[in-house]
Amino acid sequence: MVRINGNYLKLPGSYLFSTIAKKVAAFSETNPDKEIIRLGIGDVTLPLTPTILAAMHTAVDEMGQAETFRGYAPDLGYSFLREAIARTDYQKRGCAIDPEEIFVSDGAKSDSGNIQEIFDNACRIAVTDPVYPVYVDSNAMAGRCGDYDKEREVWTNVIYMPSTSENHFVPEFPKETPDLIYLCLPNNPTGTTLKKSELQAWVDYAIKNRAVILYDAAYEAYIHEDDVPHSIYECDGARECAIELRSFSKNAGFTGVRLGFTVVPKDLVVDGTPLHSLWARRHGTKFNGAPYIIQRAGEAVYTDEGQKEIRGLVSYYMENAKVIKDGLQSLGFEVYGGVNAPYIWLKTPDNMTSWDFFDDLLNRANVVGTPGSGFGPSGEHYFRLTAFGTHENTKKALERIRENYR
Ligand code: PLP
């Protein structure tokens, strides 16, 4: 008799964004004349840039000619893209990453959800709290998280590492020893990051405890401060204990195009087995390669013009981040992030719950953000605003907040 994977039934509903959508729809129905500004979701708004578009057009034309047509892409990615990534993102920064250690994919969500497959089900995961939900949910689907405690809104077999203003968003080493440690830096949702010495301490901890760090650097392009590492491989020993995930979504606007990659160094060996060979096996079995047209678009990101253009996109969003951060600070809000990340993480005023502040902001300023509690219990009394809107909407949202929260 067929049976389902019961772990799926343990998952809490995807409460956060569906509740936001319902609340916004109800507000619009009763207030049809009110214009809502959405600074809630993490999707980009600016279009693809000219160099990237030109590369895509050329690749489309190639696909229409018998001589240049391409069928299945190599499972692990075309070498033209893997070489460009290795050179620009790693070797230029002094990180010894070889093109063969790069696995091209359709984005960091797939990779961050799938990577857990190559580890034993008895492995215990540690995540920061608050956290990007994919890490926990994908492990819960595999049966690695125990049961969901609805009252405390935590999984019984997950090690949570609170990351709050009290510890300056630098998670402490957990009391119980994890096998897999998820770190997302710069962080979604808090917008904060670690200095090189702080990240080095995590690498040393992982080596000492024979754990593996799964390092999500989807927001790397937003790093502006000097002492913040762009890659975990800037730390000594990381090649022996860390896998890094990257995305083209937030730096180059590929959220609808879909491209990412994962780095698995050949020195990362567990129980005598290189994880590189396991991930290659997994990728080759379950993934048939990112599309040629999209990989050519990815290659264009690494040209001089492409780099200049994507720096323009990031600067545009970071201007929004500054408008939000400075504006909120001038009103007396306690504000974090927004310097090395496109997220602003604020403490709710008067100790309001995250959801109460969501309602208050929607009703008074007609601005939508994301309640911090949706990212984990330590996100309670915090709130996330994103810098991915247009300049016009961001400024307008801040004017409205100023009028209502003076
Ligand atoms: N990792 C983090 C931390 C994210 O916030 C997101 C998207 O919001 C992703 C990964 C997903 O990236 P991609 O669009 O490449 O799937």
GROMACS .gro file of C-alpha atoms and ligand atoms in nm:
model
  422
    1MET     CA    1   0.000   0.000   0.000
    2VAL     CA    2   0.135   0.338  -0.097
    3ARG     CA    3   0.222   0.574   0.185
    4ILE     CA    4   0.314   0.938   0.182
    5ASN     CA    5   0.617   1.100   0.336
    6GLY     CA    6   0.456   1.187   0.669
    7ASN     CA    7   0.724   1.445   0.743
    8TYR     CA    8   0.539   1.678   0.507
    9LEU     CA    9   0.236   1.666   0.736
   10LYS     CA   10   0.445   1.792   1.026
   11LEU     CA   11   0.534   2.114   0.843
   12PRO     CA   12   0.357   2.423   0.970
   13GLY     CA   13   0.160   2.601   0.696
   14SER     CA   14   0.354   2.866   0.508
   15TYR     CA   15   0.185   3.109   0.739
   16LEU     CA   16   0.398   3.418   0.685
   17PHE     CA   17   0.345   3.532   0.327
   18SER     CA   18  -0.006   3.389   0.294
   19THR     CA   19  -0.117   3.574   0.609
   20ILE     CA   20   0.040   3.894   0.479
   21ALA     CA   21  -0.141   3.853   0.146
   22LYS     CA   22  -0.474   3.794   0.323
   23LYS     CA   23  -0.434   4.094   0.550
   24VAL     CA   24  -0.337   4.320   0.260
   25ALA     CA   25  -0.632   4.196   0.050
   26ALA     CA   26  -0.875   4.260   0.338
   27PHE     CA   27  -0.733   4.609   0.388
   28SER     CA   28  -0.764   4.691   0.017
   29GLU     CA   29  -1.121   4.574   0.011
   30THR     CA   30  -1.227   4.804   0.291
   31ASN     CA   31  -0.998   5.088   0.175
   32PRO     CA   32  -1.012   5.079  -0.205
   33ASP     CA   33  -0.889   5.440  -0.234
   34LYS     CA   34  -0.565   5.374  -0.038
   35GLU     CA   35  -0.246   5.309  -0.234
   36ILE     CA   36  -0.038   5.040  -0.067
   37ILE     CA   37   0.343   5.041  -0.087
   38ARG     CA   38   0.502   4.697  -0.055
   39LEU     CA   39   0.839   4.681   0.113
   40GLY     CA   40   0.780   4.324   0.223
   41ILE     CA   41   0.903   4.064  -0.020
   42GLY     CA   42   1.261   4.007  -0.130
   43ASP     CA   43   1.204   4.026  -0.507
   44VAL     CA   44   1.391   4.280  -0.719
   45THR     CA   45   1.224   4.550  -0.931
   46LEU     CA   46   1.490   4.677  -1.176
   47PRO     CA   47   1.511   4.513  -1.521
   48LEU     CA   48   1.804   4.314  -1.659
   49THR     CA   49   2.093   4.529  -1.778
   50PRO     CA   50   2.199   4.583  -2.145
   51THR     CA   51   2.512   4.363  -2.149
   52ILE     CA   52   2.321   4.072  -2.001
   53LEU     CA   53   2.031   4.119  -2.240
   54ALA     CA   54   2.265   4.136  -2.541
   55ALA     CA   55   2.430   3.807  -2.436
   56MET     CA   56   2.089   3.644  -2.403
   57HIS     CA   57   1.980   3.769  -2.747
   58THR     CA   58   2.298   3.631  -2.905
   59ALA     CA   59   2.245   3.297  -2.733
   60VAL     CA   60   1.882   3.285  -2.848
   61ASP     CA   61   2.000   3.337  -3.208
   62GLU     CA   62   2.261   3.062  -3.168
   63MET     CA   63   1.985   2.824  -3.062
   64GLY     CA   64   1.808   2.894  -3.393
   65GLN     CA   65   2.099   2.778  -3.612
   66ALA     CA   66   2.191   2.413  -3.663
   67GLU     CA   67   2.566   2.490  -3.634
   68THR     CA   68   2.538   2.665  -3.299
   69PHE     CA   69   2.233   2.494  -3.148
   70ARG     CA   70   2.293   2.339  -2.802
   71GLY     CA   71   2.095   2.058  -2.644
   72TYR     CA   72   2.145   1.933  -2.290
   73ALA     CA   73   2.393   2.146  -2.102
   74PRO     CA   74   2.671   1.972  -1.906
   75ASP     CA   75   2.519   1.869  -1.569
   76LEU     CA   76   2.763   2.073  -1.368
   77GLY     CA   77   2.761   2.381  -1.591
   78TYR     CA   78   2.941   2.509  -1.902
   79SER     CA   79   3.309   2.564  -1.847
   80PHE     CA   80   3.287   2.921  -1.984
   81LEU     CA   81   3.068   3.011  -1.684
   82ARG     CA   82   3.246   2.801  -1.422
   83GLU     CA   83   3.579   2.956  -1.526
   84ALA     CA   84   3.439   3.311  -1.513
   85ILE     CA   85   3.298   3.247  -1.164
   86ALA     CA   86   3.618   3.091  -1.031
   87ARG     CA   87   3.831   3.375  -1.168
   88THR     CA   88   3.614   3.669  -1.066
   89ASP     CA   89   3.439   3.564  -0.746
   90TYR     CA   90   3.724   3.362  -0.597
   91GLN     CA   91   4.072   3.373  -0.748
   92LYS     CA   92   4.074   3.756  -0.774
   93ARG     CA   93   3.994   3.764  -0.401
   94GLY     CA   94   4.275   3.524  -0.320
   95CYS     CA   95   4.050   3.220  -0.268
   96ALA     CA   96   4.189   2.903  -0.425
   97ILE     CA   97   3.869   2.774  -0.587
   98ASP     CA   98   3.898   2.575  -0.906
   99PRO     CA   99   3.628   2.587  -1.180
  100GLU     CA  100   3.575   2.214  -1.126
  101GLU     CA  101   3.462   2.286  -0.772
  102ILE     CA  102   3.172   2.500  -0.898
  103PHE     CA  103   2.832   2.345  -0.968
  104VAL     CA  104   2.600   2.566  -1.173
  105SER     CA  105   2.231   2.545  -1.085
  106ASP     CA  106   1.898   2.719  -1.126
  107GLY     CA  107   1.936   2.919  -0.807
  108ALA     CA  108   2.025   2.918  -0.441
  109LYS     CA  109   1.681   2.814  -0.323
  110SER     CA  110   1.711   2.477  -0.496
  111ASP     CA  111   2.066   2.427  -0.378
  112SER     CA  112   2.001   2.533  -0.019
  113GLY     CA  113   1.701   2.300  -0.010
  114ASN     CA  114   1.871   2.006  -0.181
  115ILE     CA  115   2.217   2.007  -0.024
  116GLN     CA  116   2.096   1.828   0.290
  117GLU     CA  117   2.036   1.514   0.079
  118ILE     CA  118   2.403   1.420   0.079
  119PHE     CA  119   2.411   1.397   0.459
  120ASP     CA  120   2.293   1.119   0.687
  121ASN     CA  121   1.948   1.158   0.841
  122ALA     CA  122   2.097   1.136   1.189
  123CYS     CA  123   2.287   1.463   1.134
  124ARG     CA  124   2.167   1.746   1.355
  125ILE     CA  125   2.131   2.088   1.203
  126ALA     CA  126   2.197   2.423   1.366
  127VAL     CA  127   2.038   2.739   1.230
  128THR     CA  128   2.038   3.099   1.335
  129ASP     CA  129   1.711   3.229   1.473
  130PRO     CA  130   1.566   3.420   1.284
  131VAL     CA  131   1.638   3.218   0.969
  132TYR     CA  132   1.563   3.187   0.595
  133PRO     CA  133   1.294   2.915   0.626
  134VAL     CA  134   1.418   2.689   0.341
  135TYR     CA  135   1.704   2.544   0.551
  136VAL     CA  136   1.475   2.414   0.822
  137ASP     CA  137   1.182   2.308   0.604
  138SER     CA  138   1.400   2.105   0.367
  139ASN     CA  139   1.553   1.916   0.660
  140ALA     CA  140   1.209   1.870   0.815
  141MET     CA  141   1.087   1.712   0.489
  142ALA     CA  142   1.375   1.466   0.517
  143GLY     CA  143   1.274   1.379   0.875
  144ARG     CA  144   1.577   1.537   1.038
  145CYS     CA  145   1.405   1.798   1.257
  146GLY     CA  146   1.191   1.594   1.497
  147ASP     CA  147   0.842   1.732   1.561
  148TYR     CA  148   0.709   2.081   1.528
  149ASP     CA  149   0.618   2.236   1.862
  150LYS     CA  150   0.328   2.464   1.768
  151GLU     CA  151   0.329   2.655   2.093
  152ARG     CA  152   0.697   2.746   2.089
  153GLU     CA  153   0.707   2.752   1.706
  154VAL     CA  154   1.027   2.547   1.697
  155TRP     CA  155   1.132   2.199   1.583
  156THR     CA  156   1.229   1.965   1.864
  157ASN     CA  157   1.547   1.836   1.698
  158VAL     CA  158   1.689   2.160   1.558
  159ILE     CA  159   1.959   2.359   1.733
  160TYR     CA  160   1.857   2.724   1.722
  161MET     CA  161   2.119   2.995   1.761
  162PRO     CA  162   1.948   3.321   1.860
  163SER     CA  163   2.075   3.618   1.666
  164THR     CA  164   1.947   3.939   1.822
  165SER     CA  165   2.057   4.288   1.916
  166GLU     CA  166   2.163   4.147   2.257
  167ASN     CA  167   2.446   3.949   2.094
  168HIS     CA  168   2.493   4.207   1.815
  169PHE     CA  169   2.358   3.947   1.571
  170VAL     CA  170   2.668   3.732   1.621
  171PRO     CA  171   2.530   3.387   1.710
  172GLU     CA  172   2.700   3.210   1.998
  173PHE     CA  173   2.840   2.860   1.957
  174PRO     CA  174   2.559   2.624   2.058
  175LYS     CA  175   2.574   2.414   2.376
  176GLU     CA  176   2.487   2.098   2.182
  177THR     CA  177   2.724   2.010   1.900
  178PRO     CA  178   2.568   2.027   1.552
  179ASP     CA  179   2.676   1.832   1.244
  180LEU     CA  180   2.551   2.082   0.988
  181ILE     CA  181   2.561   2.456   1.047
  182TYR     CA  182   2.365   2.690   0.822
  183LEU     CA  183   2.502   3.042   0.803
  184CYS     CA  184   2.352   3.309   0.578
  185LEU     CA  185   2.577   3.613   0.546
  186PRO     CA  186   2.492   3.890   0.480
  187ASN     CA  187   2.182   3.774   0.660
  188ASN     CA  188   1.827   3.747   0.545
  189PRO     CA  189   1.625   3.871   0.736
  190THR     CA  190   1.840   4.076   0.977
  191GLY     CA  191   2.058   4.245   0.714
  192THR     CA  192   2.356   4.205   0.948
  193THR     CA  193   2.683   4.024   0.882
  194LEU     CA  194   3.000   3.893   1.046
  195LYS     CA  195   3.348   4.037   1.039
  196LYS     CA  196   3.626   3.818   0.907
  197SER     CA  197   3.755   3.724   1.255
  198GLU     CA  198   3.402   3.626   1.363
  199LEU     CA  199   3.355   3.405   1.058
  200GLN     CA  200   3.701   3.255   1.107
  201ALA     CA  201   3.590   3.153   1.458
  202TRP     CA  202   3.300   2.959   1.303
  203VAL     CA  203   3.534   2.786   1.059
  204ASP     CA  204   3.764   2.689   1.347
  205TYR     CA  205   3.463   2.566   1.546
  206ALA     CA  206   3.342   2.353   1.253
  207ILE     CA  207   3.683   2.196   1.205
  208LYS     CA  208   3.718   2.126   1.577
  209ASN     CA  209   3.373   1.966   1.596
  210ARG     CA  210   3.395   1.792   1.258
  211ALA     CA  211   3.087   1.978   1.138
  212VAL     CA  212   3.012   2.117   0.791
  213ILE     CA  213   2.911   2.479   0.735
  214LEU     CA  214   2.653   2.547   0.465
  215TYR     CA  215   2.727   2.907   0.381
  216ASP     CA  216   2.460   3.099   0.191
  217ALA     CA  217   2.616   3.409   0.036
  218ALA     CA  218   2.319   3.509  -0.182
  219TYR     CA  219   2.363   3.873  -0.074
  220GLU     CA  220   2.741   3.892  -0.116
  221ALA     CA  221   2.718   4.176  -0.373
  222TYR     CA  222   2.575   4.407  -0.106
  223ILE     CA  223   2.886   4.399   0.113
  224HIS     CA  224   3.030   4.749   0.141
  225GLU     CA  225   3.250   4.737   0.450
  226ASP     CA  226   3.615   4.633   0.418
  227ASP     CA  227   3.640   4.388   0.704
  228VAL     CA  228   3.349   4.173   0.588
  229PRO     CA  229   3.442   3.858   0.393
  230HIS     CA  230   3.273   3.807   0.055
  231SER     CA  231   3.331   3.434   0.066
  232ILE     CA  232   3.384   3.186   0.348
  233TYR     CA  233   3.693   3.068   0.157
  234GLU     CA  234   3.866   3.387   0.267
  235CYS     CA  235   3.895   3.209   0.605
  236ASP     CA  236   4.177   2.963   0.674
  237GLY     CA  237   4.063   2.602   0.668
  238ALA     CA  238   3.724   2.671   0.505
  239ARG     CA  239   3.808   2.445   0.210
  240GLU     CA  240   3.799   2.154   0.456
  241CYS     CA  241   3.466   2.235   0.623
  242ALA     CA  242   3.243   2.461   0.412
  243ILE     CA  243   3.011   2.454   0.115
  244GLU     CA  244   2.916   2.794  -0.030
  245LEU     CA  245   2.594   2.882  -0.211
  246ARG     CA  246   2.556   3.179  -0.442
  247SER     CA  247   2.282   3.332  -0.651
  248PHE     CA  248   2.248   3.568  -0.948
  249SER     CA  249   1.908   3.683  -0.820
  250LYS     CA  250   1.991   3.976  -0.600
  251ASN     CA  251   2.310   4.105  -0.765
  252ALA     CA  252   2.203   4.081  -1.131
  253GLY     CA  253   1.824   4.070  -1.106
  254PHE     CA  254   1.789   3.704  -1.213
  255THR     CA  255   1.496   3.620  -0.982
  256GLY     CA  256   1.284   3.538  -1.287
  257VAL     CA  257   1.576   3.416  -1.502
  258ARG     CA  258   1.707   3.158  -1.252
  259LEU     CA  259   2.079   3.095  -1.207
  260GLY     CA  260   2.300   3.014  -0.910
  261PHE     CA  261   2.590   2.795  -0.809
  262THR     CA  262   2.733   2.594  -0.525
  263VAL     CA  263   3.100   2.551  -0.440
  264VAL     CA  264   3.209   2.217  -0.297
  265PRO     CA  265   3.587   2.213  -0.249
  266LYS     CA  266   3.763   1.887  -0.316
  267ASP     CA  267   3.931   1.906   0.027
  268LEU     CA  268   3.596   1.865   0.202
  269VAL     CA  269   3.601   1.500   0.300
  270VAL     CA  270   3.360   1.330   0.543
  271ASP     CA  271   3.415   0.969   0.655
  272GLY     CA  272   3.673   0.929   0.380
  273THR     CA  273   3.432   1.045   0.107
  274PRO     CA  274   3.479   1.377  -0.075
  275LEU     CA  275   3.148   1.564  -0.066
  276HIS     CA  276   3.237   1.692  -0.412
  277SER     CA  277   3.177   1.347  -0.559
  278LEU     CA  278   2.847   1.304  -0.373
  279TRP     CA  279   2.713   1.640  -0.488
  280ALA     CA  280   2.833   1.569  -0.845
  281ARG     CA  281   2.643   1.240  -0.831
  282ARG     CA  282   2.331   1.407  -0.694
  283HIS     CA  283   2.347   1.692  -0.946
  284GLY     CA  284   2.410   1.455  -1.237
  285THR     CA  285   2.120   1.230  -1.137
  286LYS     CA  286   1.855   1.487  -1.055
  287PHE     CA  287   1.944   1.800  -1.254
  288ASN     CA  288   1.989   1.833  -1.628
  289GLY     CA  289   2.179   2.158  -1.635
  290ALA     CA  290   2.085   2.527  -1.634
  291PRO     CA  291   1.978   2.651  -1.981
  292TYR     CA  292   2.251   2.757  -2.225
  293ILE     CA  293   2.090   3.100  -2.281
  294ILE     CA  294   2.086   3.165  -1.909
  295GLN     CA  295   2.444   3.050  -1.856
  296ARG     CA  296   2.554   3.290  -2.132
  297ALA     CA  297   2.365   3.562  -1.944
  298GLY     CA  298   2.556   3.459  -1.631
  299GLU     CA  299   2.886   3.478  -1.820
  300ALA     CA  300   2.797   3.835  -1.928
  301VAL     CA  301   2.763   3.931  -1.561
  302TYR     CA  302   3.139   3.872  -1.529
  303THR     CA  303   3.245   4.096  -1.819
  304ASP     CA  304   3.379   4.443  -1.727
  305GLU     CA  305   3.061   4.606  -1.856
  306GLY     CA  306   2.843   4.349  -1.682
  307GLN     CA  307   3.020   4.408  -1.352
  308LYS     CA  308   2.977   4.783  -1.389
  309GLU     CA  309   2.609   4.745  -1.465
  310ILE     CA  310   2.531   4.514  -1.176
  311ARG     CA  311   2.718   4.745  -0.940
  312GLY     CA  312   2.468   5.006  -1.060
  313LEU     CA  313   2.175   4.783  -0.961
  314VAL     CA  314   2.318   4.719  -0.617
  315SER     CA  315   2.391   5.092  -0.566
  316TYR     CA  316   2.034   5.176  -0.661
  317TYR     CA  317   1.893   4.941  -0.398
  318MET     CA  318   2.146   5.052  -0.139
  319GLU     CA  319   2.031   5.412  -0.185
  320ASN     CA  320   1.686   5.287  -0.084
  321ALA     CA  321   1.839   5.109   0.213
  322LYS     CA  322   1.995   5.436   0.325
  323VAL     CA  323   1.669   5.627   0.282
  324ILE     CA  324   1.490   5.369   0.498
  325LYS     CA  325   1.762   5.336   0.758
  326ASP     CA  326   1.833   5.709   0.799
  327GLY     CA  327   1.463   5.792   0.791
  328LEU     CA  328   1.373   5.541   1.061
  329GLN     CA  329   1.670   5.635   1.277
  330SER     CA  330   1.576   6.003   1.262
  331LEU     CA  331   1.234   5.905   1.395
  332GLY     CA  332   1.394   5.727   1.690
  333PHE     CA  333   1.352   5.367   1.569
  334GLU     CA  334   1.617   5.111   1.664
  335VAL     CA  335   1.741   4.997   1.323
  336TYR     CA  336   1.988   4.728   1.206
  337GLY     CA  337   2.115   4.607   0.869
  338GLY     CA  338   2.097   4.813   0.551
  339VAL     CA  339   2.475   4.866   0.527
  340ASN     CA  340   2.597   4.536   0.379
  341ALA     CA  341   2.253   4.403   0.283
  342PRO     CA  342   1.930   4.515   0.119
  343TYR     CA  343   1.731   4.442   0.435
  344ILE     CA  344   1.651   4.676   0.720
  345TRP     CA  345   1.566   4.506   1.048
  346LEU     CA  346   1.398   4.726   1.302
  347LYS     CA  347   1.286   4.685   1.656
  348THR     CA  348   0.912   4.740   1.679
  349PRO     CA  349   0.818   5.054   1.874
  350ASP     CA  350   0.675   5.023   2.226
  351ASN     CA  351   0.756   4.652   2.232
  352MET     CA  352   0.468   4.577   1.994
  353THR     CA  353   0.452   4.225   1.859
  354SER     CA  354   0.573   4.190   1.501
  355TRP     CA  355   0.218   4.128   1.377
  356ASP     CA  356   0.069   4.419   1.574
  357PHE     CA  357   0.327   4.647   1.413
  358PHE     CA  358   0.247   4.497   1.072
  359ASP     CA  359  -0.121   4.592   1.119
  360ASP     CA  360  -0.033   4.933   1.258
  361LEU     CA  361   0.198   5.017   0.969
  362LEU     CA  362  -0.054   4.896   0.713
  363ASN     CA  363  -0.342   5.088   0.868
  364ARG     CA  364  -0.159   5.410   0.942
  365ALA     CA  365   0.096   5.441   0.660
  366ASN     CA  366  -0.041   5.186   0.410
  367VAL     CA  367   0.306   5.030   0.395
  368VAL     CA  368   0.361   4.653   0.393
  369GLY     CA  369   0.664   4.493   0.558
  370THR     CA  370   0.740   4.149   0.698
  371PRO     CA  371   0.687   4.057   1.065
  372GLY     CA  372   1.011   3.932   1.217
  373SER     CA  373   0.839   3.654   1.410
  374GLY     CA  374   0.771   3.483   1.076
  375PHE     CA  375   1.145   3.400   1.056
  376GLY     CA  376   1.166   3.237   1.399
  377PRO     CA  377   1.088   3.304   1.765
  378SER     CA  378   1.384   3.540   1.812
  379GLY     CA  379   1.241   3.755   1.533
  380GLU     CA  380   0.952   3.854   1.759
  381HIS     CA  381   0.941   4.231   1.823
  382TYR     CA  382   1.140   4.288   1.504
  383PHE     CA  383   1.026   4.382   1.153
  384ARG     CA  384   1.188   4.358   0.807
  385LEU     CA  385   1.172   4.619   0.533
  386THR     CA  386   1.339   4.561   0.198
  387ALA     CA  387   1.531   4.802  -0.023
  388PHE     CA  388   1.417   4.634  -0.346
  389GLY     CA  389   1.143   4.888  -0.424
  390THR     CA  390   1.170   5.184  -0.659
  391HIS     CA  391   1.325   5.510  -0.531
  392GLU     CA  392   0.990   5.679  -0.569
  393ASN     CA  393   0.796   5.424  -0.363
  394THR     CA  394   1.065   5.396  -0.100
  395LYS     CA  395   1.074   5.773  -0.046
  396LYS     CA  396   0.697   5.789  -0.041
  397ALA     CA  397   0.680   5.506   0.214
  398LEU     CA  398   0.925   5.689   0.440
  399GLU     CA  399   0.731   6.015   0.410
  400ARG     CA  400   0.420   5.834   0.521
  401ILE     CA  401   0.601   5.667   0.809
  402ARG     CA  402   0.736   6.009   0.911
  403GLU     CA  403   0.387   6.160   0.910
  404ASN     CA  404   0.246   5.878   1.121
  405TYR     CA  405   0.527   5.793   1.364
  406ARG     CA  406   0.674   6.134   1.435
  407PLP     N1  407   1.911   3.233  -0.002
  407PLP     C1  408   1.859   3.337   0.066
  407PLP     C2  409   1.915   3.371   0.198
  407PLP     C3  410   1.755   3.413   0.013
  407PLP     O1  411   1.705   3.515   0.082
  407PLP     C4  412   1.703   3.378  -0.113
  407PLP     C5  413   1.591   3.451  -0.174
  407PLP     O2  414   1.526   3.536  -0.121
  407PLP     C6  415   1.759   3.270  -0.179
  407PLP     C7  416   1.863   3.200  -0.122
  407PLP     C8  417   1.704   3.225  -0.310
  407PLP     O3  418   1.784   3.262  -0.415
  407PLP     P1  419   1.752   3.218  -0.564
  407PLP     O4  420   1.664   3.322  -0.624
  407PLP     O5  421   1.886   3.208  -0.629
  407PLP     O6  422   1.684   3.085  -0.560
   0.00000   0.00000   0.00000
